[in-house]
Amino acid sequence: TKFYILLERYLASKSSAIIAISKLQQEELTHDFKICSSEKMHVIPLGFDLDKFQSNIALNRNLFRKEFGLLDEEIAIGIIGRLTPIKNHTFFLESIKSIQNRTSKKFKVFIIGDGEDRGYLEELANKLELKTNSSCQRDPLIYFTSWRKDMDVIYSGLDIVALTSLNEGTPVTLIEAQAANKPIVSTNVGGVLDVVLEGITAKTCSKDDINSFSQNLRVLVDDSDLRNKMGASGYSHVSSLFSYKRLVKDVNMLYRNLLTK
């Protein structure tokens, strides 16, 4: 670690500018690790093609829900990311177990992604008596889908997007979820609050407060009006902050300022 910090400091001394993707990263680089001065550091958030999450929504939703045989009244909860310890899917499964008997609403759960923890998580789901598509042939509660490339279809089909990470930089899944107008339930870690609007597009809680997370999730499952209200604010929030057009504009401006000097 010391070697890489010294290397970063040396390279920073030879650089005209350093780009951080969030204010949190800027603070860490300038104050915690002292890589360079704050004057040399420029914050330029990530940028994405978010318009695709606003296209063919009804068609994509129908494709997703038809693929998994979802009824109109069934609420689809999704969590998206690598199946690794840092993503804390154990916390997510325990939350699902907690709300299972506390709501009268019908819901299905989609774990989208893959990784080293998949076998363990499938075993945990069985121990928690949560039926999965790998353990039963009919009417599972939880679907392990592995990786999917059709994320516009996935987000259209979901009703709630969850994140339970122990740490995050800039959580791309939450940016995409808001671009698709989906309400979010998340742990408040890393750069989450740089991406979402607390109480407006997302409900957040401490990473070790499973009771609050479960309560936030259950409230969104039970209240369709709240889901729609929170989801409706998503695209307008992220489209101005995280579009690729804004990214290109910001980088272009930085280069022009440096060249002028």
Backbone as numpy.savetxt, mean C-alpha at the origin, in Angstrom:
# Nx Ny Nz CAx CAy CAz Cx Cy Cz
28.05 -1.47 7.54 27.22 -0.27 7.54 28.09 0.99 7.54
29.10 0.99 8.37 30.01 2.15 8.42 30.68 2.38 7.06
31.08 1.29 6.41 31.72 1.40 5.10 30.80 2.08 4.10
29.53 1.64 4.06 28.61 2.20 3.07 28.25 3.65 3.40
28.17 3.98 4.68 27.91 5.38 5.04 29.06 6.27 4.58
30.30 5.81 4.80 31.46 6.58 4.34 31.47 6.70 2.82
31.11 5.62 2.14 31.05 5.64 0.67 30.00 6.63 0.18
28.83 6.61 0.81 27.76 7.54 0.42 28.20 8.99 0.64
28.88 9.24 1.75 29.33 10.61 2.03 30.34 11.07 0.99
31.24 10.17 0.59 32.24 10.52 -0.42 31.57 10.84 -1.75
30.64 9.97 -2.18 29.96 10.18 -3.45 29.10 11.45 -3.40
28.49 11.72 -2.25 27.69 12.93 -2.11 28.54 14.18 -2.26
29.79 14.12 -1.76 30.69 15.28 -1.86 31.05 15.57 -3.32
30.98 14.58 -4.19 31.29 14.75 -5.61 30.05 15.06 -6.45
28.88 15.04 -5.82 27.62 15.23 -6.54 27.12 16.66 -6.43
26.42 17.09 -7.47 25.84 18.43 -7.45 24.54 18.48 -6.63
23.84 17.38 -6.61 22.58 17.33 -5.87 22.25 15.88 -5.53
21.48 15.70 -4.48 21.00 14.38 -4.08 19.48 14.45 -4.03
18.82 13.47 -4.64 17.36 13.41 -4.64 16.89 12.40 -3.59
16.00 12.84 -2.71 15.30 11.96 -1.77 13.86 11.84 -2.24
13.24 10.69 -2.02 11.88 10.49 -2.53 10.81 10.87 -1.51
11.24 11.27 -0.29 10.28 11.71 0.72 10.98 12.59 1.74
10.19 13.34 2.49 10.75 14.19 3.54 11.40 13.33 4.63
10.80 12.16 4.89 11.37 11.26 5.89 12.75 10.80 5.45
12.90 10.42 4.19 14.21 10.00 3.69 15.20 11.16 3.73
14.74 12.35 3.43 15.61 13.52 3.50 16.15 13.71 4.92
15.25 13.59 5.91 15.66 13.73 7.30 16.70 12.68 7.68
16.46 11.45 7.25 17.39 10.37 7.58 18.77 10.60 6.96
18.79 11.03 5.70 20.05 11.22 4.99 20.84 12.42 5.50
20.14 13.48 5.85 20.85 14.69 6.27 21.16 14.71 7.76
20.24 14.25 8.58 20.42 14.36 10.03 20.87 13.06 10.70
20.25 11.94 10.34 20.61 10.68 11.00 21.95 10.14 10.52
22.14 10.10 9.20 23.36 9.51 8.64 24.37 10.53 8.15
23.92 11.81 8.12 24.82 12.91 7.74 25.56 12.63 6.42
24.79 12.22 5.42 25.35 11.93 4.10 25.76 13.22 3.39
24.93 14.25 3.52 25.26 15.54 2.92 24.47 16.63 3.62
24.74 17.88 3.26 24.03 19.00 3.86 22.61 19.07 3.31
21.74 19.72 4.06 20.34 19.84 3.61 20.23 20.70 2.35
21.21 21.62 2.14 21.17 22.47 0.95 21.36 21.66 -0.34
22.07 20.55 -0.26 22.32 19.73 -1.44 21.19 18.73 -1.69
20.32 18.55 -0.71 19.27 17.55 -0.79 17.98 18.14 -1.37
17.36 17.43 -2.31 16.11 17.86 -2.94 15.09 16.73 -2.85
13.90 17.05 -2.38 12.85 16.04 -2.27 12.01 16.03 -3.56
12.03 14.90 -4.25 11.19 14.70 -5.43 10.48 13.35 -5.27
9.21 13.37 -4.92 8.47 12.12 -4.72 8.42 11.28 -5.99
8.13 10.01 -5.83 7.99 9.10 -6.96 6.84 9.53 -7.86
6.88 9.08 -9.10 5.80 9.38 -10.04 5.39 8.13 -10.79
4.10 7.99 -11.07 3.58 6.78 -11.69 2.53 7.12 -12.74
2.24 6.16 -13.59 1.12 6.27 -14.52 -0.13 5.85 -13.77
-0.85 6.81 -13.22 -2.01 6.52 -12.38 -3.32 6.53 -13.16
-3.29 7.06 -14.37 -4.54 7.18 -15.14 -5.15 5.82 -15.45
-4.30 4.78 -15.55 -4.83 3.46 -15.90 -5.79 2.92 -14.84
-5.65 3.42 -13.60 -6.53 2.95 -12.53 -7.91 3.62 -12.57
-8.07 4.58 -13.51 -9.35 5.24 -13.69 -10.03 4.80 -14.99
-9.43 3.86 -15.69 -9.97 3.41 -16.98 -10.67 2.06 -16.85
-11.78 1.91 -17.54 -12.52 0.63 -17.62 -12.80 0.03 -16.24
-13.17 0.88 -15.30 -13.37 0.42 -13.92 -14.47 -0.63 -13.83
-15.62 -0.37 -14.43 -16.75 -1.31 -14.33 -16.41 -2.64 -14.99
-15.76 -2.58 -16.16 -15.37 -3.81 -16.87 -14.36 -4.60 -16.05
-13.34 -3.91 -15.53 -12.30 -4.59 -14.76 -12.86 -5.18 -13.46
-13.76 -4.45 -12.84 -14.37 -4.96 -11.60 -15.14 -6.25 -11.87
-15.87 -6.25 -12.97 -16.64 -7.43 -13.34 -15.71 -8.62 -13.64
-14.58 -8.36 -14.31 -13.62 -9.42 -14.62 -13.07 -10.06 -13.35
-12.67 -9.21 -12.40 -12.10 -9.71 -11.15 -13.12 -10.52 -10.36
-14.29 -9.97 -10.19 -15.28 -10.60 -9.33 -15.87 -11.86 -9.98
-15.89 -11.88 -11.30 -16.33 -13.09 -12.00 -15.29 -14.20 -11.87
-13.98 -13.82 -11.95 -12.91 -14.81 -11.83 -12.98 -15.55 -10.50
-13.30 -14.82 -9.43 -13.31 -15.44 -8.09 -14.72 -15.75 -7.59
-15.71 -15.60 -8.45 -17.07 -15.97 -8.09 -17.66 -15.16 -6.95
-17.35 -13.87 -6.90 -17.84 -13.03 -5.82 -19.29 -12.59 -6.08
-20.09 -12.64 -5.04 -21.46 -12.13 -5.12 -21.43 -10.61 -5.01
-22.48 -9.96 -5.48 -22.53 -8.50 -5.46 -22.35 -7.95 -4.05
-22.92 -8.64 -3.06 -22.89 -8.13 -1.68 -21.60 -8.48 -0.94
-20.74 -9.29 -1.54 -19.51 -9.69 -0.85 -18.44 -8.60 -0.99
-17.85 -8.23 0.12 -16.84 -7.18 0.17 -15.47 -7.82 0.00
-14.67 -7.28 -0.90 -13.34 -7.83 -1.19 -12.27 -6.98 -0.50
-11.53 -7.63 0.41 -10.43 -6.97 1.13 -9.12 -7.49 0.56
-8.23 -6.60 0.17 -6.96 -7.03 -0.42 -5.76 -6.47 0.31
-4.69 -7.27 0.35 -3.39 -6.81 0.83 -2.38 -7.22 -0.23
-1.52 -6.28 -0.62 -0.69 -6.46 -1.81 0.78 -6.27 -1.44
1.62 -7.26 -1.77 3.04 -7.10 -1.50 3.73 -8.43 -1.31
5.04 -8.35 -1.11 5.86 -9.54 -0.89 5.43 -10.24 0.40
5.43 -11.56 0.37 5.10 -12.33 1.58 6.39 -12.57 2.37
6.81 -11.53 3.07 8.03 -11.55 3.87 7.71 -10.98 5.25
8.57 -11.26 6.25 8.28 -10.82 7.61 8.02 -9.31 7.76
8.74 -8.48 7.00 8.60 -7.03 7.15 7.20 -6.55 6.79
6.49 -7.32 5.96 5.14 -6.94 5.55 4.09 -7.36 6.58
4.48 -8.22 7.51 3.66 -8.54 8.70 2.27 -9.08 8.36
2.21 -10.03 7.45 0.91 -10.63 7.09 0.30 -11.42 8.25
1.13 -11.83 9.20 0.60 -12.50 10.39 -0.41 -11.60 11.10
-0.04 -10.35 11.27 -0.90 -9.33 11.87 -2.21 -9.22 11.08
-2.11 -9.25 9.76 -3.28 -9.14 8.90 -4.22 -10.32 9.09
-3.68 -11.54 9.08 -4.53 -12.73 9.24 -5.20 -12.76 10.61
-4.48 -12.36 11.64 -5.07 -12.32 12.98 -6.18 -11.28 13.05
-6.03 -10.19 12.31 -7.09 -9.17 12.27 -8.33 -9.70 11.56
-8.10 -10.44 10.47 -9.23 -11.05 9.76 -9.98 -12.01 10.68
-9.25 -12.81 11.44 -9.88 -13.72 12.39 -10.68 -12.94 13.43
-10.15 -11.79 13.85 -10.81 -10.99 14.87 -12.16 -10.45 14.41
-12.23 -10.04 13.13 -13.49 -9.44 12.67 -14.46 -10.45 12.10
-14.00 -11.68 11.91 -14.82 -12.70 11.22 -16.19 -12.86 11.87
-16.22 -12.90 13.19 -17.48 -13.13 13.89 -18.05 -11.84 14.50
-17.49 -10.69 14.08 -17.96 -9.41 14.63 -18.70 -8.56 13.60
-18.93 -9.14 12.45 -19.68 -8.43 11.41 -20.67 -9.38 10.75
-21.79 -8.82 10.35 -22.79 -9.63 9.65 -22.58 -9.57 8.14
-21.65 -8.73 7.70 -21.37 -8.57 6.27 -20.57 -9.76 5.74
-20.82 -10.11 4.50 -20.05 -11.15 3.84 -18.81 -10.52 3.20
-17.67 -11.16 3.40 -16.45 -10.62 2.79 -15.50 -11.74 2.39
-14.62 -11.42 1.45 -13.56 -12.31 1.01 -12.23 -11.57 1.10
-11.16 -12.33 1.26 -9.84 -11.74 1.48 -8.88 -12.21 0.38
-8.11 -11.27 -0.15 -7.17 -11.57 -1.23 -5.77 -11.15 -0.83
-4.87 -12.15 -0.73 -3.47 -11.90 -0.43 -2.72 -11.98 -1.75
-2.36 -10.82 -2.26 -1.80 -10.70 -3.61 -0.30 -10.49 -3.51
0.46 -11.42 -4.05 1.91 -11.40 -3.95 2.42 -12.78 -3.59
3.72 -12.89 -3.42 4.30 -14.18 -3.08 5.64 -13.95 -2.38
6.21 -15.02 -1.84 7.49 -14.87 -1.17 7.75 -15.97 -0.18
8.79 -15.80 0.59 9.30 -16.85 1.47 8.32 -17.27 2.56
7.39 -16.40 2.93 6.47 -16.69 4.03 5.17 -17.36 3.58
5.04 -17.66 2.30 3.74 -18.15 1.84 3.32 -19.44 2.56
4.20 -20.41 2.63 3.86 -21.67 3.28 3.47 -21.46 4.74
4.24 -20.64 5.42 3.95 -20.35 6.83 2.59 -19.68 6.98
2.28 -18.72 6.10 1.02 -18.00 6.20 -0.18 -18.90 5.88
0.00 -19.80 4.94 -1.08 -20.76 4.65 -1.32 -21.67 5.86
-0.26 -22.11 6.52 -0.40 -22.92 7.73 -1.07 -22.13 8.85
-0.67 -20.86 9.00 -1.27 -20.01 10.04 -2.76 -19.83 9.79
-3.13 -19.59 8.54 -4.55 -19.44 8.21 -5.33 -20.69 8.60
-4.76 -21.86 8.33 -5.42 -23.11 8.72 -5.56 -23.23 10.23
-4.51 -22.84 10.96 -4.56 -22.89 12.43 -5.63 -21.95 12.98
-5.81 -20.82 12.29 -6.82 -19.84 12.71 -8.21 -20.21 12.20
-8.29 -21.36 11.52 -9.55 -21.86 10.95 -10.13 -20.87 9.94
-9.24 -20.32 9.13 -9.63 -19.46 8.02 -9.42 -20.25 6.73
-10.49 -20.61 6.06 -10.37 -21.45 4.88 -9.69 -20.70 3.73
-8.72 -21.36 3.11 -8.00 -20.75 1.99 -8.22 -21.55 0.71
-7.89 -20.95 -0.42 -8.04 -21.64 -1.69 -7.05 -22.79 -1.86
-6.03 -22.86 -0.99 -5.08 -23.96 -1.06 -5.49 -25.12 -0.15
-6.43 -24.86 0.76 -6.82 -25.91 1.71 -8.22 -26.47 1.44
-8.99 -25.80 0.59 -10.33 -26.32 0.30 -10.70 -26.00 -1.14
-11.61 -26.73 -1.67 -12.00 -26.57 -3.06 -13.19 -25.62 -3.22
-14.01 -25.48 -2.16 -15.23 -24.70 -2.29 -15.30 -23.58 -1.26
-15.70 -22.41 -1.73 -16.01 -21.26 -0.90 -14.93 -20.92 0.14
-13.71 -20.67 -0.29 -12.68 -20.24 0.66 -12.95 -18.81 1.12
-12.45 -18.46 2.29 -12.51 -17.09 2.77 -11.33 -16.29 2.24
-10.16 -16.96 2.16 -8.93 -16.28 1.80 -8.36 -16.88 0.51
-8.00 -16.01 -0.41 -7.37 -16.42 -1.66 -5.92 -15.95 -1.68
-4.99 -16.89 -1.81 -3.60 -16.57 -2.10 -3.47 -16.57 -3.63
-3.25 -15.40 -4.21 -3.29 -15.30 -5.68 -1.91 -15.35 -6.32
-0.84 -15.30 -5.53 0.52 -15.12 -6.02 0.60 -13.76 -6.72
1.64 -13.58 -7.56 1.81 -12.29 -8.22 0.82 -12.13 -9.36
0.36 -10.91 -9.56 -0.54 -10.58 -10.67 0.02 -9.37 -11.42
-0.11 -9.39 -12.74 0.31 -8.25 -13.55 -0.83 -7.28 -13.84
-2.06 -7.77 -13.74 -3.24 -6.96 -14.08 -3.73 -6.18 -12.86
-2.88 -5.30 -12.33 -3.22 -4.61 -11.09 -4.38 -3.65 -11.25
-4.60 -3.13 -12.45 -5.77 -2.28 -12.66 -7.05 -3.09 -12.46
-7.04 -4.35 -12.87 -8.18 -5.23 -12.66 -8.34 -5.55 -11.17
-7.22 -5.84 -10.50 -7.24 -6.17 -9.08 -7.85 -5.04 -8.26
-7.31 -3.82 -8.44 -7.80 -2.69 -7.65 -9.27 -2.40 -7.94
-9.69 -2.56 -9.19 -11.09 -2.32 -9.52 -12.00 -3.29 -8.79
-11.54 -4.53 -8.61 -12.36 -5.55 -7.99 -12.41 -5.48 -6.48
-11.39 -4.85 -5.87 -11.34 -4.76 -4.41 -12.23 -3.65 -3.89
-12.62 -3.78 -2.62 -13.40 -2.73 -1.95 -12.60 -2.01 -0.87
-11.62 -2.71 -0.28 -10.77 -2.15 0.77 -9.35 -2.65 0.53
-8.36 -1.78 0.71 -6.96 -2.18 0.59 -6.28 -2.01 1.95
-5.57 -3.05 2.37 -4.91 -3.05 3.68 -3.40 -3.08 3.52
-2.71 -2.55 4.54 -1.26 -2.65 4.63 -0.90 -2.80 6.10
-0.06 -3.79 6.42 0.27 -4.08 7.82 1.78 -4.07 8.07
2.53 -3.41 7.23 4.00 -3.46 7.30 4.54 -2.96 8.63
5.71 -3.48 8.98 6.46 -3.01 10.15 7.27 -1.77 9.79
7.58 -1.61 8.51 8.28 -0.42 8.03 8.00 -0.25 6.54
8.01 0.98 6.09 7.78 1.29 4.68 8.58 2.53 4.30
9.01 2.58 3.05 9.59 3.81 2.53 8.46 4.64 1.98
8.24 4.55 0.68 7.07 5.14 0.04 6.19 3.99 -0.43
5.08 3.73 0.25 4.26 2.55 -0.07 3.49 2.73 -1.37
4.00 2.12 -2.42 3.41 2.27 -3.76 1.99 1.71 -3.81
1.75 0.62 -3.10 0.40 0.03 -3.15 -0.66 0.99 -2.64
-0.30 1.83 -1.67 -1.28 2.79 -1.14 -1.52 3.93 -2.11
-0.48 4.30 -2.87 -0.66 5.30 -3.92 -1.61 4.75 -5.00
-1.35 3.52 -5.42 -2.19 2.90 -6.46 -3.62 2.69 -5.97
-3.77 2.29 -4.70 -5.10 2.07 -4.15 -5.92 3.35 -4.18
-5.29 4.47 -3.81 -6.00 5.75 -3.83 -6.31 6.19 -5.27
-5.37 5.90 -6.19 -5.62 6.21 -7.61 -6.83 5.46 -8.13
-7.11 4.30 -7.53 -8.28 3.49 -7.91 -9.49 3.79 -7.03
-9.39 4.84 -6.20 -10.47 5.27 -5.32 -10.90 4.20 -4.32
-9.89 3.56 -3.70 -10.18 2.55 -2.69 -9.77 3.07 -1.30
-10.63 2.87 -0.30 -10.28 3.25 1.08 -9.20 2.33 1.63
-8.42 2.83 2.57 -7.24 2.13 3.06 -7.30 1.94 4.57
-6.85 0.77 5.02 -6.59 0.52 6.44 -5.12 0.14 6.54
-4.35 0.87 7.35 -2.90 0.68 7.34 -2.30 0.89 8.72
-1.13 0.28 8.92 -0.29 0.64 10.05 0.42 1.95 9.73
0.65 2.76 10.74 1.30 4.06 10.55 2.80 3.90 10.72
3.46 3.57 9.63 4.92 3.33 9.66 5.57 4.06 8.50
6.86 4.39 8.67 7.64 4.98 7.58 6.94 6.13 6.90
6.84 6.04 5.57 6.27 7.13 4.79 4.79 7.03 4.52
4.05 6.24 5.30 2.62 6.06 5.05 1.87 7.39 5.09
2.13 8.20 6.13 1.41 9.47 6.26 1.87 10.52 5.25
2.98 10.25 4.54 3.36 11.12 3.43 2.54 10.83 2.18
1.83 9.71 2.20 1.11 9.23 1.02 -0.40 9.34 1.17
-0.93 9.04 2.36 -2.38 9.03 2.58 -2.82 10.26 3.36
-4.12 10.49 3.39 -4.72 11.53 4.22 -5.46 10.84 5.36
-4.94 10.96 6.56 -5.52 10.28 7.72 -6.97 10.73 7.93
-7.85 9.74 8.03 -9.26 10.02 8.26 -10.03 10.43 7.02
-9.32 10.70 5.92 -9.98 11.12 4.68 -9.89 10.03 3.62
-8.66 9.54 3.36 -8.51 8.43 2.42 -8.09 7.14 3.13
-7.71 7.24 4.40 -7.19 6.07 5.11 -7.43 6.16 6.61
-7.51 4.99 7.22 -7.51 4.86 8.67 -6.22 4.17 9.07
-5.44 4.77 9.97 -4.16 4.20 10.35 -4.09 3.99 11.86
-3.13 3.17 12.27 -2.92 2.91 13.70 -1.48 2.46 13.90
-1.08 2.33 15.13 0.26 1.85 15.47 0.47 0.44 14.94
1.73 0.11 14.61 2.04 -1.18 14.01 1.84 -2.36 14.96
1.69 -2.08 16.27 1.47 -3.17 17.22 0.08 -3.12 17.86
-0.79 -2.27 17.33 -2.14 -2.13 17.90 -3.14 -2.88 17.03
-3.19 -4.19 17.25 -4.06 -5.02 16.41 -5.54 -4.75 16.68
-5.88 -4.33 17.89 -7.28 -4.03 18.20 -7.77 -2.84 17.39
-6.95 -1.79 17.30 -7.35 -0.61 16.52 -7.41 -0.93 15.04
-6.44 -1.71 14.56 -6.45 -2.08 13.14 -7.72 -2.88 12.81
-8.03 -3.85 13.67 -9.22 -4.68 13.44 -10.49 -3.84 13.48
-10.54 -2.89 14.41 -11.70 -2.02 14.52 -11.85 -1.15 13.27
-10.73 -0.59 12.80 -10.77 0.24 11.59 -11.24 -0.57 10.39
-10.76 -1.79 10.30 -11.15 -2.66 9.18 -12.63 -3.02 9.27
-13.08 -3.35 10.47 -14.49 -3.73 10.64 -15.42 -2.57 10.32
-15.05 -1.36 10.72 -15.88 -0.18 10.43 -16.06 -0.01 8.93
-14.99 -0.18 8.16 -15.09 -0.04 6.71 -15.87 -1.19 6.08
-15.75 -2.37 6.63 -16.54 -3.50 6.13 -18.03 -3.25 6.35
-18.37 -2.71 7.51 -19.78 -2.52 7.88 -20.42 -1.31 7.20
-19.64 -0.31 6.86 -20.20 0.98 6.42 -19.88 1.26 4.95
-20.79 0.94 4.06 -20.54 1.14 2.63 -20.46 2.63 2.27
-21.24 3.47 2.95 -21.19 4.91 2.68 -19.82 5.48 3.02
-19.25 5.03 4.13 -17.91 5.50 4.52 -16.86 5.01 3.53
-16.98 3.75 3.09 -16.05 3.23 2.08 -16.07 4.10 0.83
-17.27 4.41 0.36 -17.40 5.20 -0.86 -16.88 6.63 -0.66
-17.17 7.20 0.49 -16.72 8.57 0.78 -15.21 8.66 0.84
-14.57 7.71 1.54 -13.11 7.72 1.66 -12.45 7.40 0.32
-13.04 6.47 -0.40 -12.48 6.11 -1.69 -12.54 7.25 -2.69
-13.61 8.03 -2.63 -13.82 9.09 -3.62 -12.76 10.17 -3.56
-12.09 10.31 -2.41 -11.07 11.36 -2.26 -9.70 10.93 -2.75
-9.55 9.67 -3.09 -8.23 9.12 -3.35 -7.54 9.64 -4.60
-8.22 9.57 -5.74 -7.54 9.92 -6.99 -7.13 11.38 -7.03
-8.00 12.27 -6.59 -7.67 13.70 -6.62 -6.45 13.99 -5.74
-6.31 13.23 -4.66 -5.16 13.43 -3.75 -3.85 12.99 -4.40
-3.81 11.78 -4.95 -2.53 11.24 -5.43 -2.18 11.68 -6.85
-3.19 12.04 -7.65 -2.90 12.39 -9.03 -2.03 13.63 -9.14
-2.19 14.57 -8.22 -1.38 15.79 -8.25 -0.01 15.57 -7.63
0.10 14.63 -6.72 1.35 14.43 -5.98 2.25 13.38 -6.58
1.68 12.34 -7.21 2.48 11.18 -7.60 2.33 10.79 -9.07
1.91 11.69 -9.94 1.83 11.36 -11.35 3.22 11.42 -11.99
3.44 10.65 -13.04 4.74 10.67 -13.72 4.99 12.01 -14.39
3.92 12.72 -14.77 4.09 14.04 -15.38 4.69 15.01 -14.38
4.23 14.95 -13.14 4.80 15.79 -12.10 6.25 15.43 -11.82
6.56 14.13 -11.83 7.93 13.66 -11.62 8.87 14.21 -12.69
8.47 14.09 -13.96 9.29 14.59 -15.06 9.50 16.11 -14.93
8.46 16.82 -14.59 8.53 18.27 -14.43 9.51 18.65 -13.31
9.43 17.95 -12.19 10.31 18.25 -11.04 11.77 17.98 -11.36
12.05 16.84 -12.00 13.44 16.50 -12.33 13.99 17.47 -13.38
13.16 17.81 -14.35 13.55 18.77 -15.38 13.93 20.13 -14.75
13.12 20.56 -13.79 13.38 21.83 -13.13 14.68 21.78 -12.33
14.94 20.66 -11.65 16.18 20.52 -10.89 17.39 20.61 -11.81
17.36 19.88 -12.92 18.48 19.90 -13.86 18.71 21.31 -14.41
17.62 22.00 -14.74 17.76 23.35 -15.29 18.38 24.29 -14.27
17.97 24.15 -13.02 18.54 25.01 -11.97 20.03 24.72 -11.78
20.40 23.45 -11.83 21.80 23.08 -11.67 22.64 23.57 -12.86
22.08 23.46 -14.06 22.80 23.90 -15.26 22.96 25.42 -15.27
21.97 26.13 -14.75 22.07 27.59 -14.68 23.22 28.02 -13.76
23.39 27.29 -12.69 24.51 27.58 -11.78 25.86 27.32 -12.43
